[in-house]
Short mmCIF file of N, CA and C in Angstrom, two decimals:
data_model
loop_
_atom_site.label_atom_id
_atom_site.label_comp_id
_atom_site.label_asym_id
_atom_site.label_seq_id
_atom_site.Cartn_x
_atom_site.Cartn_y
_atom_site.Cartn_z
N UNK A 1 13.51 21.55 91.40
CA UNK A 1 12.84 22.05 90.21
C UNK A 1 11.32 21.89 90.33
N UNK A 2 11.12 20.70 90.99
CA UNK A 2 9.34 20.71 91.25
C UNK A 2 8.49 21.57 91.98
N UNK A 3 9.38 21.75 92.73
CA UNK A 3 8.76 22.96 94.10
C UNK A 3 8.73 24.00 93.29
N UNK A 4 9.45 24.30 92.51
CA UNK A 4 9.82 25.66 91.82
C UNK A 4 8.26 25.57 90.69
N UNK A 5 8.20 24.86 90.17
CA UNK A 5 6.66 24.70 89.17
C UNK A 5 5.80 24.99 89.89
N UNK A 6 5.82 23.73 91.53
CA UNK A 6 4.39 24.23 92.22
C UNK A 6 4.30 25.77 92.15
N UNK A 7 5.01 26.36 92.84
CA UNK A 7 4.65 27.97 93.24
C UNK A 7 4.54 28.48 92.10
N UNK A 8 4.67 28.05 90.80
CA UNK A 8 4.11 28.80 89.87
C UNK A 8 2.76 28.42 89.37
N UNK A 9 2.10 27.31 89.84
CA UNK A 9 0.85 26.73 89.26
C UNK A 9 -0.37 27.67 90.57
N UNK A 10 0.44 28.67 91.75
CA UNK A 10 -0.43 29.09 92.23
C UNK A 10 -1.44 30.26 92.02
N UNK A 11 -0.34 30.79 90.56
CA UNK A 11 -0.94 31.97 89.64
C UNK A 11 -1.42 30.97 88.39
N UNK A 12 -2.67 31.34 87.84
CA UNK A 12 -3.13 31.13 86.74
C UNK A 12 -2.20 31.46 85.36
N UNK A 13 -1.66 30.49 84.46
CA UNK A 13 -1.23 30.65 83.03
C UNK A 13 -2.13 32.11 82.27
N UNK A 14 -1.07 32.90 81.93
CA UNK A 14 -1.13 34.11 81.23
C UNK A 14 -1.58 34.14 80.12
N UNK A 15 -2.75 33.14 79.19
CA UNK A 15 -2.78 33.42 78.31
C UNK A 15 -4.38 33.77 77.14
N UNK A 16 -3.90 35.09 77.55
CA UNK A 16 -4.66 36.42 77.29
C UNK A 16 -5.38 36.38 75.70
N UNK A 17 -6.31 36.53 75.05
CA UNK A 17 -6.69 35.67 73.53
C UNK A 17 -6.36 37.40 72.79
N UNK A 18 -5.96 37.07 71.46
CA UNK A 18 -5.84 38.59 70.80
C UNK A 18 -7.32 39.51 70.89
N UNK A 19 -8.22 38.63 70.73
CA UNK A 19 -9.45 39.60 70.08
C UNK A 19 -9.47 39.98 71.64
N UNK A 20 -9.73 41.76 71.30
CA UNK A 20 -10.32 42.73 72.63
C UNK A 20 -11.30 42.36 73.28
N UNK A 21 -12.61 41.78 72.75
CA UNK A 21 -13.94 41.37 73.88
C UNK A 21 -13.49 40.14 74.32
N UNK A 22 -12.93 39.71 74.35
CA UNK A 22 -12.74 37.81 74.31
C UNK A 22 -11.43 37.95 75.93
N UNK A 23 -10.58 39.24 75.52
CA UNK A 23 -9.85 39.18 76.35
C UNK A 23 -10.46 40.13 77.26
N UNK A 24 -11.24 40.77 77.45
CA UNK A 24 -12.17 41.20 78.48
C UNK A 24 -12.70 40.24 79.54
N UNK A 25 -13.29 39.73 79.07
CA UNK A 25 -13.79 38.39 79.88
C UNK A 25 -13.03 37.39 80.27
N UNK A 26 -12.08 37.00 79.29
CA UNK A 26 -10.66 36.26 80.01
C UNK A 26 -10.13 36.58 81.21
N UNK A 27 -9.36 38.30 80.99
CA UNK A 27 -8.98 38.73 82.18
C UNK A 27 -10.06 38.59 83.53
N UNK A 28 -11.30 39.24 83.02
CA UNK A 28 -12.07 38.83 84.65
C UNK A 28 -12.13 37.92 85.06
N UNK A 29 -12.28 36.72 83.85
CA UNK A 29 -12.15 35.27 84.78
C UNK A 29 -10.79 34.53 85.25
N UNK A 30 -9.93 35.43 84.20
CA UNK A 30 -8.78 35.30 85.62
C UNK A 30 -8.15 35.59 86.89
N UNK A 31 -8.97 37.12 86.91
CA UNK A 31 -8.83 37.91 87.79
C UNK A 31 -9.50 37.08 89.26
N UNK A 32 -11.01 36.55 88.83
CA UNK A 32 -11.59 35.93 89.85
C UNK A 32 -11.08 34.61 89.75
N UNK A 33 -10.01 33.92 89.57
CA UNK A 33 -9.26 33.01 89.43
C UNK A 33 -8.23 33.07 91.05
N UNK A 34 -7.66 34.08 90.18
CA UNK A 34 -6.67 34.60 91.22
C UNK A 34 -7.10 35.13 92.79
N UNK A 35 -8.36 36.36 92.93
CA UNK A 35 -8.79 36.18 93.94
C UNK A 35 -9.06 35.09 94.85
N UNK A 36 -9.59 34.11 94.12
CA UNK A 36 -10.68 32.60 94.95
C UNK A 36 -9.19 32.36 95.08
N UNK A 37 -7.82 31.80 94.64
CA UNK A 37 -6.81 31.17 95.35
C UNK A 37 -5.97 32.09 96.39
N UNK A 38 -6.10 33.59 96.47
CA UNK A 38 -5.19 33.95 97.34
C UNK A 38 -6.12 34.80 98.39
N UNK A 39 -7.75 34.52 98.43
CA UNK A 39 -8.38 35.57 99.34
C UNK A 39 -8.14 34.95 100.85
N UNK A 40 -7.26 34.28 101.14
CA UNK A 40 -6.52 34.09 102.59
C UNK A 40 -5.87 34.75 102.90
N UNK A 41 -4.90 35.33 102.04
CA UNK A 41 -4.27 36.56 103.05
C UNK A 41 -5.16 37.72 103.06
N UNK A 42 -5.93 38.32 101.96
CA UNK A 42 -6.32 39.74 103.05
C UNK A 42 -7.35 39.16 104.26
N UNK A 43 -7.99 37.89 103.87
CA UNK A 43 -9.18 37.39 105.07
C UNK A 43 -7.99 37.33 106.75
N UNK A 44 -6.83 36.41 106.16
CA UNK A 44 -6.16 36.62 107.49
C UNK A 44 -5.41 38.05 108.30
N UNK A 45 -4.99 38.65 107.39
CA UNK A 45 -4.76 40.63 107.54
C UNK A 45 -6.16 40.91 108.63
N UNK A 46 -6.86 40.73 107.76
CA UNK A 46 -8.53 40.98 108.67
C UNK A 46 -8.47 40.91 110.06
N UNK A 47 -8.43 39.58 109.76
CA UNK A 47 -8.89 39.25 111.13
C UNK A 47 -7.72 39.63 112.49
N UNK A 48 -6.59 39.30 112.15
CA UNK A 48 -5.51 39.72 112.82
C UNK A 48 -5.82 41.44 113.18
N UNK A 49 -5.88 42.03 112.53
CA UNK A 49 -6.22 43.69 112.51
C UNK A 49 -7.58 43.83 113.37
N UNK A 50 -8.62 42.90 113.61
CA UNK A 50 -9.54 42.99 114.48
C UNK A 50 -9.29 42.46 115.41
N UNK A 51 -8.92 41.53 115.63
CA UNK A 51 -8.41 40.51 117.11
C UNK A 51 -7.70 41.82 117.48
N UNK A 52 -7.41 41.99 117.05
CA UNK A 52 -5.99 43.21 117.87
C UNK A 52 -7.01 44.60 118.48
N UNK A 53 -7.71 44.95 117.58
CA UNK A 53 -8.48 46.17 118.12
C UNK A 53 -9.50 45.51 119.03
N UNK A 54 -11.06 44.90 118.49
CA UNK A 54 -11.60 44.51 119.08
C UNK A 54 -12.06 43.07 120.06
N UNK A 55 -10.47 42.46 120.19
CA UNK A 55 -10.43 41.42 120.39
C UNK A 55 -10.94 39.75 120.04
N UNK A 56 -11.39 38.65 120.52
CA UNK A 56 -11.50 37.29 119.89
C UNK A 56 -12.83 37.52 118.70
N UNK A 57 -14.02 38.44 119.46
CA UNK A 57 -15.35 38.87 118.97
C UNK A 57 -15.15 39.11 117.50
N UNK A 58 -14.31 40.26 117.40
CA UNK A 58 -14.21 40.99 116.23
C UNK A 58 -13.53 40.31 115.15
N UNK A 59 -12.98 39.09 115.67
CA UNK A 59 -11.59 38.23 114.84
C UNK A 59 -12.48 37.39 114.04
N UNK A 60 -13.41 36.50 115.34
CA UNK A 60 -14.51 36.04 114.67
C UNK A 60 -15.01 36.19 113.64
N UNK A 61 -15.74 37.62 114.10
CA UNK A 61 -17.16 37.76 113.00
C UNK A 61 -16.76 38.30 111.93
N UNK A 62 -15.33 38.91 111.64
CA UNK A 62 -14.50 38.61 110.76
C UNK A 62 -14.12 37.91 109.95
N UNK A 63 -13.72 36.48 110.49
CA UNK A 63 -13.77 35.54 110.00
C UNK A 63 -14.80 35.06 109.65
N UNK A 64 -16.06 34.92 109.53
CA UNK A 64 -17.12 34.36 109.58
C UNK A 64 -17.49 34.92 107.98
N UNK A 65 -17.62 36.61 108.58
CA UNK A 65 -17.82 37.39 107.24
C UNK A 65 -17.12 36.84 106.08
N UNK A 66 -16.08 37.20 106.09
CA UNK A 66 -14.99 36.62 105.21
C UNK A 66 -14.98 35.16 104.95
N UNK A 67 -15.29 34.11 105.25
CA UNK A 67 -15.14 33.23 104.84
C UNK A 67 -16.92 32.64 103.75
N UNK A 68 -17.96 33.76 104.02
CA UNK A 68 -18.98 33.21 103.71
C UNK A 68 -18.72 33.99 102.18
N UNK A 69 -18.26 35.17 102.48
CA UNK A 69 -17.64 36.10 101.07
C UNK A 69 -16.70 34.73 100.13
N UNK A 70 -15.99 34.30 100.83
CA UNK A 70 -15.21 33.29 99.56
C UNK A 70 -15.81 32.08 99.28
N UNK A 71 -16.85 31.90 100.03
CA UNK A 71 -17.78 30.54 99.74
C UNK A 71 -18.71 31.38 97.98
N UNK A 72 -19.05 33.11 98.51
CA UNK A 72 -19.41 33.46 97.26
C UNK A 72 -18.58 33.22 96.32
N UNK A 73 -17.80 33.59 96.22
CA UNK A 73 -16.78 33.92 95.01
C UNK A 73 -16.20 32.82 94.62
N UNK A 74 -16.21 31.65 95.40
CA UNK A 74 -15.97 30.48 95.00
C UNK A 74 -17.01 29.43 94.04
N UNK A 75 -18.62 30.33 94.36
CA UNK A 75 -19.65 29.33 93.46
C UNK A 75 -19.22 29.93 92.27
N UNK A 76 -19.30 31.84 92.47
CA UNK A 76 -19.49 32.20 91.29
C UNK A 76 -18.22 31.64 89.89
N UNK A 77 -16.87 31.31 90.66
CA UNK A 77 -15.81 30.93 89.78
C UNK A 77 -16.17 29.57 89.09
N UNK A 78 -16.73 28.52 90.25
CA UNK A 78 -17.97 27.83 89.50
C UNK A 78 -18.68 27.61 88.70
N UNK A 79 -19.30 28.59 88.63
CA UNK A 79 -20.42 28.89 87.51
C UNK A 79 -19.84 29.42 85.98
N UNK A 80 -19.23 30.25 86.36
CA UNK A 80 -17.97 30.84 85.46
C UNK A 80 -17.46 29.34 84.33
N UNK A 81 -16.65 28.80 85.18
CA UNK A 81 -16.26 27.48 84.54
C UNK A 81 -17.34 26.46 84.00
N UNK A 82 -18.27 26.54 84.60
CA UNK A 82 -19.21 25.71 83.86
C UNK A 82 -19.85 26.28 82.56
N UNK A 83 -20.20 27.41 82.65
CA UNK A 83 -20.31 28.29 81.15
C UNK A 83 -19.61 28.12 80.53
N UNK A 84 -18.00 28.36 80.80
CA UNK A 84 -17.19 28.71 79.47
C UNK A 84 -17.50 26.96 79.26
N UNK A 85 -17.64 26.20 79.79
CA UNK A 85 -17.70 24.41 79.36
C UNK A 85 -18.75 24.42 78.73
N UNK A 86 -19.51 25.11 78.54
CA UNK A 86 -20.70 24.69 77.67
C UNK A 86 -20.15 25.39 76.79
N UNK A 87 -20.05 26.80 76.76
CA UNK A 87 -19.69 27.47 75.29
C UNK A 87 -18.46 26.29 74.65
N UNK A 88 -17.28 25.62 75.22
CA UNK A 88 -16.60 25.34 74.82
C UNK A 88 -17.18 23.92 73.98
N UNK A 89 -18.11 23.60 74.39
CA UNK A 89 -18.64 22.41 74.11
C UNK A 89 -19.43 22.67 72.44
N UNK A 90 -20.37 23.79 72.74
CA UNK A 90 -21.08 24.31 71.65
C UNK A 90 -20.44 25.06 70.44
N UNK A 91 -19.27 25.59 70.60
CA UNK A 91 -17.96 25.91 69.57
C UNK A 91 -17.14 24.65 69.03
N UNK A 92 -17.50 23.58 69.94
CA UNK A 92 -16.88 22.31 69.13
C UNK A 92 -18.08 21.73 68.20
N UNK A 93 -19.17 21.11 68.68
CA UNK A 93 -20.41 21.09 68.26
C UNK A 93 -20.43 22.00 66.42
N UNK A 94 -20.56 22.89 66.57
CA UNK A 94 -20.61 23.78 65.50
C UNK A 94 -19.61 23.54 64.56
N UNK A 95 -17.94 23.70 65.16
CA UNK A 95 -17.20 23.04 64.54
C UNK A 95 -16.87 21.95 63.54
N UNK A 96 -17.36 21.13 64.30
CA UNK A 96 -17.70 19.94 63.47
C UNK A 96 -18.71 19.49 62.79
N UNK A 97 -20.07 20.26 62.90
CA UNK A 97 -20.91 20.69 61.91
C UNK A 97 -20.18 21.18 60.73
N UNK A 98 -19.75 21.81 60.33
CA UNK A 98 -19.22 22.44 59.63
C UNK A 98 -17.87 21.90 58.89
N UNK A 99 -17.25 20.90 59.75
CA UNK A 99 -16.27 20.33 59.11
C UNK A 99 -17.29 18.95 58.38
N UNK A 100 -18.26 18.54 59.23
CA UNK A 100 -18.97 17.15 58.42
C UNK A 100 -20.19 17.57 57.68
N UNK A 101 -20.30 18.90 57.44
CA UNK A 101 -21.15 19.41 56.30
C UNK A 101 -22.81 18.97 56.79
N UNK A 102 -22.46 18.86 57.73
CA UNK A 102 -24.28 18.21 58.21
C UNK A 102 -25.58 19.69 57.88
N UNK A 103 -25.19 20.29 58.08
CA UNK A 103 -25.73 21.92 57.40
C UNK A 103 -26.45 21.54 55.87
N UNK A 104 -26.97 21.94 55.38
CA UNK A 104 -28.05 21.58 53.85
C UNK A 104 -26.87 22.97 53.26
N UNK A 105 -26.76 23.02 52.58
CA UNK A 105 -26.17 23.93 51.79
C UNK A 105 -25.93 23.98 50.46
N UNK A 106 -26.95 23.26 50.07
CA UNK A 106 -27.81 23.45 48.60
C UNK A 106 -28.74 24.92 48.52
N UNK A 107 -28.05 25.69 47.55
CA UNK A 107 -28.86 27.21 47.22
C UNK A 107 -30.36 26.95 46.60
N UNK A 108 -30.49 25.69 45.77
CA UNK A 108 -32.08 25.42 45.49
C UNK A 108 -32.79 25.06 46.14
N UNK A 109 -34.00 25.50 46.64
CA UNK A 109 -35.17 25.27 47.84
C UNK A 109 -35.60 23.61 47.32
N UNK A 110 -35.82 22.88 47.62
CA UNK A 110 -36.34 21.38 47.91
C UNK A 110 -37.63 21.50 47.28
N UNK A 111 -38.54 20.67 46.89
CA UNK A 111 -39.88 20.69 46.57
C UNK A 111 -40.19 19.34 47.83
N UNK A 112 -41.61 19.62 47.81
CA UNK A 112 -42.18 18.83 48.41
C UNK A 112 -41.83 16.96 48.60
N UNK A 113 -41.34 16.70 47.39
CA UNK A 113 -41.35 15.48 47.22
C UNK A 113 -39.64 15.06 47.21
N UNK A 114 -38.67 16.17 47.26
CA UNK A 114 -37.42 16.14 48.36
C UNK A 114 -36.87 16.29 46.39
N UNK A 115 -37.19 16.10 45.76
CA UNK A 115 -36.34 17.10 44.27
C UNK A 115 -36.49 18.21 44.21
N UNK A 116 -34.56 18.88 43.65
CA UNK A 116 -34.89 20.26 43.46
C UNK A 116 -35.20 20.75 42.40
N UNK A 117 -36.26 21.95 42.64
CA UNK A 117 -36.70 22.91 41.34
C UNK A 117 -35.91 22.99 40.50
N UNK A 118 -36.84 23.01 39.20
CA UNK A 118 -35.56 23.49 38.41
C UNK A 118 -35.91 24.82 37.96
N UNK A 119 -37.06 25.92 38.33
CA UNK A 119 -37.05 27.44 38.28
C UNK A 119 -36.03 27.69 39.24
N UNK A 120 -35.22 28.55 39.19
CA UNK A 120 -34.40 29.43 39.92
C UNK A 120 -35.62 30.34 40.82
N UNK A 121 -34.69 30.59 42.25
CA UNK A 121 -35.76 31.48 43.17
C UNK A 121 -35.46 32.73 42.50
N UNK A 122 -36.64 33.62 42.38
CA UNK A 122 -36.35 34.96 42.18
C UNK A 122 -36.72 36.01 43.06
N UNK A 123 -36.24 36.98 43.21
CA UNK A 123 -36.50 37.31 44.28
C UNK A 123 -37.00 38.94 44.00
N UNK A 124 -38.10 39.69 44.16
CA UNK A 124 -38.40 40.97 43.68
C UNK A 124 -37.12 41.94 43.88
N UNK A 125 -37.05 42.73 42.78
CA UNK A 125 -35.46 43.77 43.16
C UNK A 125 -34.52 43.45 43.09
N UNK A 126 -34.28 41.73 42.54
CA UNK A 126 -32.86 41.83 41.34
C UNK A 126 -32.84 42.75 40.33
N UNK A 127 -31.76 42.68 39.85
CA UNK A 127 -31.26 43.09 38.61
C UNK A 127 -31.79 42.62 37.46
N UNK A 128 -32.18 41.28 37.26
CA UNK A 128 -33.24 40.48 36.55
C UNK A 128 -34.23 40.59 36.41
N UNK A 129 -34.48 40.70 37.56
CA UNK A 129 -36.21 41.02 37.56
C UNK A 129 -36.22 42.91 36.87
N UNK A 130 -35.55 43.28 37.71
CA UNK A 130 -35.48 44.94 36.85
C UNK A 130 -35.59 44.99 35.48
N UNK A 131 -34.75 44.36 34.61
CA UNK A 131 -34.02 44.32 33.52
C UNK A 131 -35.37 43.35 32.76
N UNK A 132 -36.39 42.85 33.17
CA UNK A 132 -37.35 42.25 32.83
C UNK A 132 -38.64 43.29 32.27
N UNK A 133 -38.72 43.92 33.86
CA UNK A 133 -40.01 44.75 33.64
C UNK A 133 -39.34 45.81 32.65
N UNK A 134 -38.17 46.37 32.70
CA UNK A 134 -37.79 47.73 31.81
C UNK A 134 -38.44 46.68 30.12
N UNK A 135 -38.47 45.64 29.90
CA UNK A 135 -38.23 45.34 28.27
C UNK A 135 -39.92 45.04 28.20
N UNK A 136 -40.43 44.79 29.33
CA UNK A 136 -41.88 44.64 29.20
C UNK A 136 -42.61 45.87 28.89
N UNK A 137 -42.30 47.36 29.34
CA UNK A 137 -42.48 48.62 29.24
C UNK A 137 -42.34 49.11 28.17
N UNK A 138 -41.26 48.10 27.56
CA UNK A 138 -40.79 48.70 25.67
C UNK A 138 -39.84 49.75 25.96
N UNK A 139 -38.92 49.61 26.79
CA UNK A 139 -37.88 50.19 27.35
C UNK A 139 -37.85 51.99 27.24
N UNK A 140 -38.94 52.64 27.49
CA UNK A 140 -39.50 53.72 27.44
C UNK A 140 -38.53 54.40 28.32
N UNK A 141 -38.22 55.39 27.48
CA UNK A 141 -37.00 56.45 28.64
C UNK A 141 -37.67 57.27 30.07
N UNK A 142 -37.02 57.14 31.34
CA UNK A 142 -37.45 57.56 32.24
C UNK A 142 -38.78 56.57 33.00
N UNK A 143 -38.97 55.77 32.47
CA UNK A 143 -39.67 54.75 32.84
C UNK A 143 -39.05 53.22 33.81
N UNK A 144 -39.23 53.48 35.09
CA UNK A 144 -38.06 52.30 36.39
C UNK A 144 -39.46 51.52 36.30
#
């Protein structure tokens, strides 16, 4: 039964997030998941397919090629993982902002001396403020 798990831990867990952009980027980083663990067989296909035509030379520089290609693809899966670790880090971060209320989320602006106003902010182009100037006008018809 164990052997049977290993060979399945050699494919990456399938699990794909609902939202469409989220699983965009999932899939590629699984995709380059999957490449970085199985780019030995087409590297060995390669080289075998050149040894054969152009003999030890061609097997080589084959190999050479190919192996500096998965040294790429191996930082970049790297780098990959270290991003999503920060995003994952900074979605917890936030998280818990938000669960320990550390955020100010008092709607009255502070005064200088850390008490709040007691005028309400107003802001030009409420409804209030509208409903102000119309009675200051003497509510004259056709008059905004």
């Amino acid at each position: 039964m164990k052997r049977k798990n290993r060979r399945l831990q050699w494919i990456p867990p399938w699990e794909m997030p609902a939202d469409p952009i989220k699983a965009v980027f999932w899939f590629l980083y699984w995709l380059l998941r999957v490449v970085v663990r199985f780019y030995w067989l087409p590297l060995l296909a390669g080289v075998i397919y050149e040894s054969l035509l152009n003999g030890l030379i061609g097997g080589g520089i084959t190999l050479l090629l190919g192996l500096v290609l998965w040294v790429v693809l191996f930082a970049a899966l790297r780098v990959v993982e270290l991003l999503r670790g920060v995003a994952h880090v900074l979605a917890t971060v936030e998280q818990l902002q938000r669960e320990f209320s550390l955020v100010d989320n008092d709607p009255l602006p502070r005064s200088s001396e850390g008490e709040p106003r007691d005028e309400p902010r107003v802001v030009e182009g409420t409804i209030v403020y509208l409903d102000e100037k119309r009675r200051e006008r003497g509510g004259q018809p056709g008059a905004n």
